[in-house]
Amino acid sequence: MKNELILILDFGGQYNQLIARRVRECNVYSEVVPFDISIEKIKEKNPKGIIFTGGPASVFADDSPKCDSEIFNLGIPILGICYGMQLMTITLGGNVEKANKREYGVTAVKIDNSSLLFKGFGNTNNFLMSHTDFVNELPEGFTNIASTPSCPNAGMENKDKNFYGIQFHPEVVHSENGINVIRNFLYEVCKCTGDWKISSFTKDKIQSLKEKIGDKKALCALSGGVDSSVAAVLLHKAIGKNLTCIFVDHGLLRKNEGDEVEKVFRDQFDINLIRVNCKDRFLSKLDGVTDPERKRKIIGEEFIRVFEEEAKKIGTVDYLVQGTIYPDVIESGLGKSSVIKSHHNVGGLPDYVDFKEIVEPLRDLFKDEVRKVGLELGIPENLVYRQPFPGPGLAIRIIGNITEDKLNILKEADSIFREEVANAGLHKSINQYFAVLTNLKSVGVMGDERTYDYTVALRAVETTDFMTGVWSKIPYDVLEKVSSRIVNEVEHVNRVVYDITSKPPATIEWE
Ligand code: XMP
């Protein structure tokens, strides 16, 4: 069954993925496509509506992105946001004025709530405005539906053609009731019925995988991360024992993590699981290596080698399962092509694994949707909401060369930190937090004894995209407890410091 679809034409704005997610939150399936998508392709996709995103360009620039103007003759409702509204305006014969000053911030917008777009709204609403140019003359057939003192045409509609333009950003949380503008476009204008539900996605996906794979064999590299775990369980529900998962435990996972992964997949789901314990192999490859990028490369390559060796024992498989998700697809070329996600994000695709086709059951889903599918499938919450963990694992959290002793020290210290963050109820608000074993030794005193031991650094950040982030203001009493427990319970640590740098200029990881 094909879902109702909203096409989102990407003009390069920073909120494009957010628009797609908001549409899906309203139970309508959405896809982000390049702004220059062909008319034939649009017809083929047969969307219920189209949204033009914002973008950094000015419609006056020669090289500004423009879509095929035929799009306005398809009889499909269109909502233009910010740049999208301005493009709609100049294409349909209105006028945009070039401004020198940018208007930015949450602004009270006067709105005409007789417009379908603002059904259920009051007379004013606070929306985020972020623009330089603005529409000063509406195209023929359009009427004004919103304004601010500095932007007389903050909204416009052509009721007959179902074309809408808004200068503000309804997709961001700062816009009050923003989601309702999107919902009104979907339900009042495009007449969607709302057939995108995670529960039906899960059911349909299992069924379609069953039909596609039948009694053939599939292989999946399991990392314990959310994406590969959800992909594996989906496949397992579809083809049962014909799925084999290989879990390469490089020994650089957090305390008890390898066992926890095994417990879930083997005991709870009864998945055909091969756990390869190869800590010694990785440690010997890493012996004496201090350069972070070399560590990453060695781990990535070794991971692939182990996976290949295990896969060879199984022989030819028909399908290789990848946990690619929708942002990977968009970022690697706006749906045109997909870069195949490497296992653990550390290496490439195994060269010597004999498979016929790749299967990517999550390639249409955003991360929050993957999590919902995970919960739906019965994967435990702590795994579904696991904080991101780098593929090279603790190797890039031990500064300098890696030894088994250092690994054990870090595992213990990190486990205490995580336990206390959870005890303080902060685990949901801090997006990533961990301990780092610095290569620094310093003098301390324990009882009457002089000590000369390691310094552990604690790192905790709040971020939405992991590209930028701020250090988390963990209360002093929590930090005090963590510090005191680490120096008392973990041998060879006599000092704990807290990293108070944001990203940028620092990165989240220390290596
Ligand atoms: P940085 O340190 O660059 O990290 O601020 C941003 C996010 O990426 C994760 N990270 C990695 N993930 N392989 C991964 O799979 C890696 O080599 C790697 N390096 C950093 C990091 O944990 C954070 O979430």
Coordinates of C-alpha atoms and ligand atoms in Angstrom, one line a residue:
M1 CA 0.0 0.0 0.0
K2 CA 1.3 3.4 -0.9
N3 CA 1.1 6.2 1.7
E4 CA -0.1 9.7 1.0
L5 CA 3.0 11.8 0.3
I6 CA 4.1 15.3 0.8
L7 CA 7.1 16.3 -1.3
I8 CA 9.5 18.8 0.3
L9 CA 11.6 20.7 -2.3
D10 CA 14.9 21.5 -0.7
F11 CA 16.2 25.0 -1.4
G12 CA 19.0 24.6 1.0
G13 CA 17.5 26.0 4.3
Q14 CA 18.8 24.7 7.6
Y15 CA 15.4 23.5 8.7
N16 CA 14.6 21.2 5.8
Q17 CA 14.8 18.0 7.6
L18 CA 12.8 19.5 10.4
I19 CA 9.9 20.3 8.0
A20 CA 9.9 16.7 6.9
R21 CA 9.8 15.5 10.4
R22 CA 7.0 17.8 11.4
V23 CA 4.9 16.6 8.5
R24 CA 5.4 13.0 9.6
E25 CA 4.6 14.0 13.2
C26 CA 1.2 14.9 11.7
N27 CA 0.9 11.3 10.4
V28 CA 1.7 12.1 6.8
Y29 CA 4.7 10.6 5.0
S30 CA 7.1 13.1 3.6
E31 CA 10.2 13.1 1.4
V32 CA 12.9 15.7 0.9
V33 CA 13.8 16.0 -2.8
P34 CA 16.2 18.4 -4.6
F35 CA 14.6 21.7 -5.8
D36 CA 15.2 20.8 -9.4
I37 CA 13.3 17.5 -9.4
S38 CA 11.7 16.9 -12.8
I39 CA 8.0 17.4 -13.4
E40 CA 7.8 13.7 -14.6
K41 CA 9.3 12.6 -11.3
I42 CA 6.8 14.6 -9.4
K43 CA 3.9 13.2 -11.4
E44 CA 5.3 9.7 -10.8
K45 CA 5.4 10.3 -7.0
N46 CA 1.9 11.7 -7.1
P47 CA 2.1 13.8 -3.9
K48 CA -0.9 15.2 -2.1
G49 CA 1.0 18.5 -1.6
I50 CA 4.3 20.2 -2.1
I51 CA 6.3 22.3 0.4
F52 CA 9.1 24.7 -0.8
T53 CA 11.6 25.1 2.0
G54 CA 13.5 28.3 2.9
G55 CA 17.1 28.8 1.8
P56 CA 20.0 31.1 2.2
A57 CA 19.9 32.5 -1.4
S58 CA 18.2 35.7 -2.5
V59 CA 15.8 35.3 -5.5
F60 CA 17.7 38.1 -7.1
A61 CA 20.9 36.2 -7.4
D62 CA 21.5 34.7 -10.9
D63 CA 22.4 31.3 -9.5
S64 CA 19.6 31.2 -6.9
P65 CA 17.9 27.8 -6.9
K66 CA 14.7 27.7 -9.0
C67 CA 12.3 24.9 -9.6
D68 CA 10.6 24.1 -12.9
S69 CA 7.7 26.6 -13.1
E70 CA 5.5 23.9 -14.6
I71 CA 5.1 22.8 -11.0
F72 CA 2.4 25.5 -10.6
N73 CA 0.3 23.9 -13.4
L74 CA 0.0 20.4 -11.8
G75 CA -3.0 21.2 -9.7
I76 CA -1.2 20.2 -6.6
P77 CA -1.4 22.4 -3.4
I78 CA 1.9 24.2 -2.6
L79 CA 3.1 25.9 0.6
G80 CA 6.2 28.1 0.2
I81 CA 8.1 28.9 3.3
C82 CA 10.4 32.0 3.5
Y83 CA 12.6 31.7 0.3
G84 CA 9.9 29.3 -1.0
M85 CA 7.3 32.1 -0.7
Q86 CA 9.5 34.6 -2.4
L87 CA 10.2 32.2 -5.3
M88 CA 6.5 31.5 -5.6
T89 CA 5.9 35.3 -5.7
I90 CA 8.4 36.1 -8.5
T91 CA 7.5 33.1 -10.6
L92 CA 3.8 34.0 -10.5
G93 CA 4.3 37.6 -11.3
G94 CA 4.5 39.3 -7.9
N95 CA 7.4 41.3 -6.6
V96 CA 10.0 40.9 -3.9
E97 CA 11.9 43.7 -2.4
K98 CA 15.6 43.5 -1.7
A99 CA 16.3 44.6 1.9
N100 CA 19.6 45.4 3.6
K101 CA 18.6 44.5 7.0
R102 CA 17.7 41.0 8.3
E103 CA 14.6 40.6 10.4
Y104 CA 15.3 37.9 12.9
G105 CA 13.4 36.7 16.0
V106 CA 10.1 35.6 17.3
T107 CA 7.6 38.2 16.2
A108 CA 3.9 38.8 16.8
V109 CA 2.2 38.2 13.5
K110 CA -1.3 39.5 12.7
I111 CA -3.1 36.8 10.9
D112 CA -6.4 36.3 9.0
N113 CA -7.8 33.2 10.7
S114 CA -10.5 32.8 8.0
S115 CA -7.7 31.3 5.9
L116 CA -7.6 27.5 6.0
L117 CA -3.9 27.8 6.9
F118 CA -4.8 29.5 10.2
K119 CA -8.0 27.6 11.0
G120 CA -8.4 27.6 14.8
F121 CA -5.9 30.4 15.4
G122 CA -6.5 33.7 17.2
N123 CA -5.9 37.1 15.5
T124 CA -2.2 37.2 16.3
N125 CA 0.4 34.5 16.8
N126 CA 4.2 34.5 17.7
F127 CA 6.2 33.0 14.8
L128 CA 9.9 32.9 14.1
M129 CA 10.9 35.4 11.3
S130 CA 14.3 35.0 9.7
H131 CA 14.6 36.8 6.4
T132 CA 16.2 39.7 4.5
D133 CA 14.2 40.1 1.3
F134 CA 10.4 40.3 1.5
V135 CA 7.3 40.2 -0.7
N136 CA 6.1 43.7 -1.5
E137 CA 3.6 42.9 -4.2
L138 CA 1.5 39.8 -4.2
P139 CA 1.1 37.9 -7.5
E140 CA -2.3 38.1 -9.2
G141 CA -5.0 36.0 -7.6
F142 CA -3.4 36.1 -4.1
T143 CA -4.6 37.8 -1.0
N144 CA -2.8 38.8 2.1
I145 CA -3.3 36.5 5.2
A146 CA -0.6 37.7 7.6
S147 CA 1.5 40.7 8.4
T148 CA 4.0 42.3 10.9
P149 CA 4.9 46.0 11.1
S150 CA 8.1 45.4 9.2
C151 CA 6.8 42.7 6.8
P152 CA 3.5 43.7 5.3
N153 CA 3.1 40.4 3.4
A154 CA 4.1 37.8 6.0
G155 CA 1.5 35.4 4.5
M156 CA -0.5 35.0 1.3
E157 CA -2.9 32.6 -0.3
N158 CA -4.5 31.8 -3.7
K159 CA -7.5 29.9 -2.5
D160 CA -8.6 28.7 -5.9
K161 CA -5.2 27.2 -6.7
N162 CA -4.4 26.1 -3.2
F163 CA -1.1 28.0 -3.2
Y164 CA 0.1 29.4 0.2
G165 CA 3.2 31.4 1.1
I166 CA 4.5 32.3 4.6
Q167 CA 7.5 34.4 5.5
F168 CA 7.9 32.8 8.9
H169 CA 9.1 29.3 9.9
P170 CA 6.3 27.1 11.3
E171 CA 8.6 24.1 11.7
V172 CA 10.7 25.4 14.6
V173 CA 9.7 25.0 18.2
H174 CA 10.0 28.8 18.8
S175 CA 7.0 29.3 16.5
E176 CA 3.9 29.1 18.7
N177 CA 1.4 26.6 17.2
G178 CA 3.8 26.2 14.3
I179 CA 2.8 22.6 13.9
N180 CA -0.8 23.6 13.5
V181 CA 0.0 25.6 10.4
I182 CA 1.6 22.5 8.9
R183 CA -1.3 20.4 10.1
N184 CA -3.8 22.8 8.5
F185 CA -1.9 22.7 5.2
L186 CA -2.0 18.9 5.3
Y187 CA -5.5 18.3 6.4
E188 CA -7.5 21.4 5.4
V189 CA -5.7 22.3 2.1
C190 CA -4.2 19.0 0.8
K191 CA -7.1 16.9 2.3
C192 CA -4.7 14.3 3.7
T193 CA -6.3 11.5 5.8
G194 CA -3.1 10.8 7.9
D195 CA -2.1 7.3 7.1
W196 CA 1.5 7.4 8.2
K197 CA 1.7 5.6 11.5
I198 CA 4.7 3.9 13.0
S199 CA 2.7 0.8 14.0
S200 CA 1.5 0.3 10.5
F201 CA 5.0 1.0 9.1
T202 CA 6.4 -1.8 11.3
K203 CA 3.7 -4.2 10.3
D204 CA 4.0 -3.4 6.6
K205 CA 7.8 -3.5 6.7
I206 CA 7.9 -6.9 8.3
Q207 CA 5.4 -8.2 5.7
S208 CA 7.3 -6.7 2.7
L209 CA 10.6 -8.0 3.9
K210 CA 9.0 -11.4 4.3
E211 CA 7.8 -11.2 0.7
K212 CA 11.1 -9.9 -0.7
I213 CA 13.5 -12.2 1.1
G214 CA 11.3 -15.3 1.4
D215 CA 13.4 -18.2 2.5
K216 CA 16.7 -16.7 1.5
K217 CA 19.5 -15.8 3.9
A218 CA 20.5 -12.4 5.3
L219 CA 23.5 -11.2 7.3
C220 CA 23.7 -8.2 9.6
A221 CA 26.6 -6.6 11.4
L222 CA 25.3 -5.7 14.9
S223 CA 27.0 -2.9 16.8
G224 CA 24.6 -2.5 19.7
G225 CA 23.7 0.9 18.4
V226 CA 20.1 1.8 17.8
D227 CA 20.0 1.6 14.0
S228 CA 21.6 -1.7 13.5
S229 CA 19.6 -3.2 16.4
V230 CA 16.3 -2.1 15.0
A231 CA 17.2 -3.2 11.5
A232 CA 18.2 -6.6 12.9
V233 CA 15.0 -7.1 14.9
L234 CA 12.9 -6.1 11.9
L235 CA 14.6 -8.6 9.7
H236 CA 14.4 -11.3 12.4
K237 CA 10.6 -10.8 12.7
A238 CA 10.4 -11.2 8.9
I239 CA 12.7 -14.1 8.3
G240 CA 13.5 -15.6 11.7
K241 CA 16.5 -18.0 11.7
N242 CA 17.5 -17.1 8.1
L243 CA 19.0 -14.0 9.6
T244 CA 22.4 -14.2 11.1
C245 CA 23.8 -11.3 13.1
I246 CA 27.5 -10.9 13.6
F247 CA 28.5 -8.9 16.7
V248 CA 32.2 -8.0 16.6
D249 CA 33.0 -7.2 20.2
H250 CA 36.3 -5.3 19.9
G251 CA 36.6 -5.1 23.7
L252 CA 36.4 -1.3 23.5
L253 CA 32.7 -1.1 24.5
R254 CA 31.6 0.4 27.8
K255 CA 31.4 -1.7 30.9
N256 CA 29.1 -4.8 30.5
E257 CA 27.8 -3.5 27.2
G258 CA 28.9 -6.5 25.1
D259 CA 27.0 -8.8 27.5
E260 CA 23.9 -6.6 27.5
V261 CA 23.8 -6.7 23.7
E262 CA 24.1 -10.4 23.7
K263 CA 21.4 -10.8 26.3
V264 CA 18.9 -8.8 24.3
F265 CA 19.5 -10.4 21.0
R266 CA 20.1 -14.0 22.0
D267 CA 17.9 -14.4 25.1
Q268 CA 15.1 -11.9 24.4
F269 CA 14.7 -12.3 20.6
D270 CA 16.3 -15.7 20.1
I271 CA 18.3 -14.2 17.1
N272 CA 20.9 -16.3 15.4
L273 CA 23.8 -14.4 16.9
I274 CA 27.5 -14.9 16.5
R275 CA 29.5 -12.9 19.1
V276 CA 33.1 -12.6 18.2
N277 CA 35.2 -11.7 21.2
C278 CA 38.4 -10.2 19.8
K279 CA 39.6 -7.7 22.4
D280 CA 43.2 -9.1 22.3
R281 CA 43.3 -8.9 18.6
F282 CA 42.3 -5.3 18.6
L283 CA 44.6 -4.4 21.5
S284 CA 47.6 -6.0 19.8
K285 CA 46.9 -4.0 16.6
L286 CA 46.6 -0.8 18.7
D287 CA 49.7 -1.5 20.7
G288 CA 51.8 1.7 20.9
V289 CA 49.5 3.7 18.6
T290 CA 48.8 7.2 19.9
D291 CA 47.5 9.1 16.9
P292 CA 43.7 9.3 17.0
E293 CA 43.1 9.0 13.3
R294 CA 45.4 5.9 13.1
K295 CA 43.4 4.4 15.9
R296 CA 40.2 5.0 14.0
K297 CA 41.6 3.5 10.8
I298 CA 43.1 0.4 12.5
I299 CA 39.8 -0.3 14.3
G300 CA 37.7 0.3 11.2
E301 CA 39.8 -2.0 9.1
E302 CA 40.1 -4.7 11.7
F303 CA 36.4 -4.6 12.2
I304 CA 35.8 -5.4 8.6
R305 CA 38.4 -8.1 8.5
V306 CA 36.8 -9.9 11.5
F307 CA 33.4 -9.5 9.9
E308 CA 34.6 -10.9 6.7
E309 CA 36.2 -13.9 8.3
E310 CA 33.0 -14.8 10.1
A311 CA 30.9 -14.2 7.1
K312 CA 33.1 -16.5 5.0
K313 CA 32.4 -19.3 7.5
I314 CA 28.7 -18.8 6.7
G315 CA 29.2 -18.8 2.9
T316 CA 27.2 -17.0 0.4
V317 CA 24.3 -15.0 1.7
D318 CA 21.6 -13.3 -0.4
Y319 CA 21.2 -10.1 1.5
L320 CA 23.5 -7.8 3.6
V321 CA 21.5 -5.7 6.1
Q322 CA 22.5 -2.1 6.6
G323 CA 21.1 0.3 9.2
T324 CA 21.1 3.3 6.9
I325 CA 18.5 5.9 8.0
Y326 CA 16.8 8.8 6.1
P327 CA 19.2 11.6 7.2
D328 CA 22.1 9.5 5.7
V329 CA 20.2 9.2 2.5
I330 CA 19.4 13.0 2.3
E331 CA 22.9 14.1 3.3
S332 CA 24.5 11.9 0.8
G333 CA 22.9 13.6 -2.1
L334 CA 19.3 14.5 -1.5
G335 CA 17.8 11.1 -2.2
K336 CA 19.7 10.8 -5.4
S337 CA 22.1 8.2 -4.1
S338 CA 22.9 6.7 -0.8
V339 CA 26.3 6.2 0.7
I340 CA 26.3 2.9 2.3
K341 CA 26.7 3.2 6.0
S342 CA 29.8 1.5 7.3
H343 CA 29.6 -0.8 10.2
H344 CA 29.9 1.2 13.4
N345 CA 30.5 4.2 11.1
V346 CA 34.2 3.3 11.3
G347 CA 35.2 1.4 8.2
G348 CA 33.9 0.7 4.7
L349 CA 31.8 -2.1 3.3
P350 CA 33.4 -5.5 3.5
D351 CA 35.1 -6.3 0.2
Y352 CA 35.0 -10.0 0.4
V353 CA 31.6 -10.8 1.8
D354 CA 29.6 -12.7 -0.7
F355 CA 26.2 -11.2 -0.9
K356 CA 23.8 -10.4 -3.7
E357 CA 21.9 -7.4 -2.5
I358 CA 21.9 -4.8 0.2
V359 CA 18.7 -4.4 2.3
E360 CA 18.1 -1.2 4.2
P361 CA 14.8 -1.5 6.1
L362 CA 15.2 1.9 7.8
R363 CA 16.2 4.1 4.9
D364 CA 12.9 6.0 5.0
L365 CA 13.0 6.8 8.7
F366 CA 14.2 9.6 10.9
K367 CA 16.1 8.7 14.1
D368 CA 13.1 9.4 16.3
E369 CA 11.0 7.2 14.1
V370 CA 13.6 4.4 14.3
R371 CA 13.4 4.7 18.0
K372 CA 9.6 4.3 17.9
V373 CA 9.9 1.3 15.7
G374 CA 12.4 -0.1 18.2
L375 CA 10.0 0.3 21.1
E376 CA 7.2 -1.2 19.0
L377 CA 9.4 -4.2 18.4
G378 CA 10.0 -4.6 22.1
I379 CA 13.7 -3.6 22.2
P380 CA 14.4 -2.4 25.7
E381 CA 14.3 1.3 26.4
N382 CA 17.9 1.7 27.5
L383 CA 19.0 0.4 24.1
V384 CA 16.5 2.4 22.1
Y385 CA 17.5 5.6 23.9
R386 CA 21.2 4.8 24.1
Q387 CA 23.4 7.9 23.8
P388 CA 25.6 7.9 20.7
F389 CA 28.7 5.9 21.0
P390 CA 31.6 6.2 18.6
G391 CA 32.5 3.2 16.5
P392 CA 36.1 3.2 17.7
G393 CA 34.7 3.1 21.2
L394 CA 36.8 3.7 24.3
A395 CA 40.0 3.7 22.1
I396 CA 39.4 7.4 21.4
R397 CA 38.6 8.2 25.0
I398 CA 42.0 6.9 26.2
I399 CA 44.4 9.6 25.3
G400 CA 47.7 8.2 24.0
N401 CA 48.5 4.5 23.8
I402 CA 45.9 2.0 24.9
T403 CA 46.6 -0.8 27.3
E404 CA 44.3 -3.3 29.0
D405 CA 44.9 -1.6 32.4
K406 CA 43.9 1.8 31.1
L407 CA 40.8 0.3 29.4
N408 CA 39.7 -1.2 32.7
I409 CA 40.3 2.1 34.6
L410 CA 38.2 4.0 32.0
K411 CA 35.4 1.4 32.0
E412 CA 35.0 1.7 35.8
A413 CA 35.2 5.5 35.9
D414 CA 32.8 5.9 33.0
S415 CA 30.3 3.5 34.6
I416 CA 30.3 5.5 37.8
F417 CA 29.7 8.7 36.0
R418 CA 26.8 7.2 34.0
E419 CA 25.3 5.7 37.1
E420 CA 25.4 9.0 39.0
V421 CA 24.0 11.0 36.0
A422 CA 21.1 8.5 35.9
N423 CA 20.6 8.7 39.7
A424 CA 20.3 12.5 39.4
G425 CA 17.7 12.1 36.7
L426 CA 19.9 13.9 34.2
H427 CA 20.3 11.2 31.6
K428 CA 17.5 12.4 29.4
S429 CA 18.6 16.0 29.3
I430 CA 22.3 15.5 28.7
N431 CA 22.8 14.2 25.1
Q432 CA 26.2 12.6 25.5
Y433 CA 28.3 12.1 28.6
F434 CA 31.3 10.0 29.3
A435 CA 34.6 9.8 31.1
V436 CA 38.0 10.2 29.3
L437 CA 41.2 8.8 30.6
T438 CA 43.8 11.5 30.1
N439 CA 47.4 10.6 29.7
L440 CA 48.3 12.8 32.5
K441 CA 49.6 11.7 35.9
S442 CA 49.8 14.0 38.8
V443 CA 50.6 13.9 42.5
G444 CA 48.0 13.3 45.1
V445 CA 47.6 12.1 48.7
M446 CA 45.5 9.2 49.9
G447 CA 45.6 8.6 53.7
D448 CA 49.2 9.3 54.5
E449 CA 50.5 8.0 51.2
R450 CA 51.7 10.1 48.3
T451 CA 50.2 8.9 45.0
Y452 CA 51.2 9.6 41.4
D453 CA 48.2 8.5 39.3
Y454 CA 45.9 9.3 36.4
T455 CA 43.5 12.2 35.9
V456 CA 40.1 11.3 34.6
A457 CA 38.1 14.0 32.7
L458 CA 34.4 14.1 32.7
R459 CA 32.6 15.3 29.5
A460 CA 28.9 16.1 29.2
V461 CA 27.2 18.0 26.4
E462 CA 23.8 19.2 25.4
T463 CA 23.2 19.3 21.7
T464 CA 20.6 18.5 19.1
D465 CA 22.7 17.7 16.1
F466 CA 26.1 16.9 17.6
M467 CA 27.7 19.4 15.2
T468 CA 27.6 22.1 17.9
G469 CA 26.9 21.8 21.5
V470 CA 27.3 23.4 24.9
W471 CA 28.8 21.8 28.0
S472 CA 26.3 20.7 30.5
K473 CA 25.9 22.6 33.7
I474 CA 25.7 19.5 35.9
P475 CA 25.0 20.5 39.5
Y476 CA 28.1 20.7 41.7
D477 CA 26.8 18.1 44.2
V478 CA 26.4 15.5 41.4
L479 CA 30.0 16.3 40.2
E480 CA 31.2 16.0 43.7
K481 CA 29.7 12.6 44.2
V482 CA 31.1 11.3 40.9
S483 CA 34.6 12.7 41.7
S484 CA 34.6 11.2 45.1
R485 CA 33.4 7.8 44.0
I486 CA 35.9 7.6 41.1
V487 CA 38.9 8.4 43.2
N488 CA 37.7 6.1 46.0
E489 CA 36.6 3.2 43.9
V490 CA 38.8 3.2 40.8
E491 CA 42.4 2.3 41.4
H492 CA 45.1 4.5 39.8
V493 CA 42.9 7.6 39.6
N494 CA 43.7 10.4 42.0
R495 CA 42.2 13.4 40.2
V496 CA 39.0 14.2 38.4
V497 CA 38.4 17.3 36.2
Y498 CA 35.3 18.5 34.4
D499 CA 35.5 19.7 30.8
I500 CA 33.9 23.1 30.5
T501 CA 34.4 23.7 26.8
S502 CA 31.7 23.9 24.3
K503 CA 31.8 22.7 20.6
P504 CA 33.1 24.6 18.8
P505 CA 36.0 25.3 19.6
A506 CA 36.4 21.9 21.3
T507 CA 35.0 18.7 19.8
I508 CA 32.8 16.4 21.9
E509 CA 35.3 13.5 22.0
W510 CA 38.8 14.3 23.1
E511 CA 40.4 12.5 20.2
Ligands
XMP1 P1 33.1 15.1 17.8 O1 34.1 14.6 18.7 O2 33.6 15.2 16.4 O3 31.9 14.1 17.8 O4 32.5 16.5 18.3 C1 30.6 14.3 17.2 C2 29.8 13.0 17.4 O5 30.4 12.0 16.6 C3 30.8 10.9 17.4 N1 32.1 10.4 16.9 C4 32.2 9.3 16.2 N2 31.3 8.4 15.8 N3 33.0 7.2 14.8 C5 31.8 7.3 15.1 O6 31.0 6.4 14.8 C6 34.0 8.0 15.1 O7 35.2 7.9 14.7 C7 33.6 9.2 15.8 N4 34.2 10.3 16.3 C8 33.3 11.0 17.0 C9 30.9 11.5 18.8 O8 30.8 10.5 19.8 C10 29.8 12.5 18.8 O9 28.6 11.9 19.1

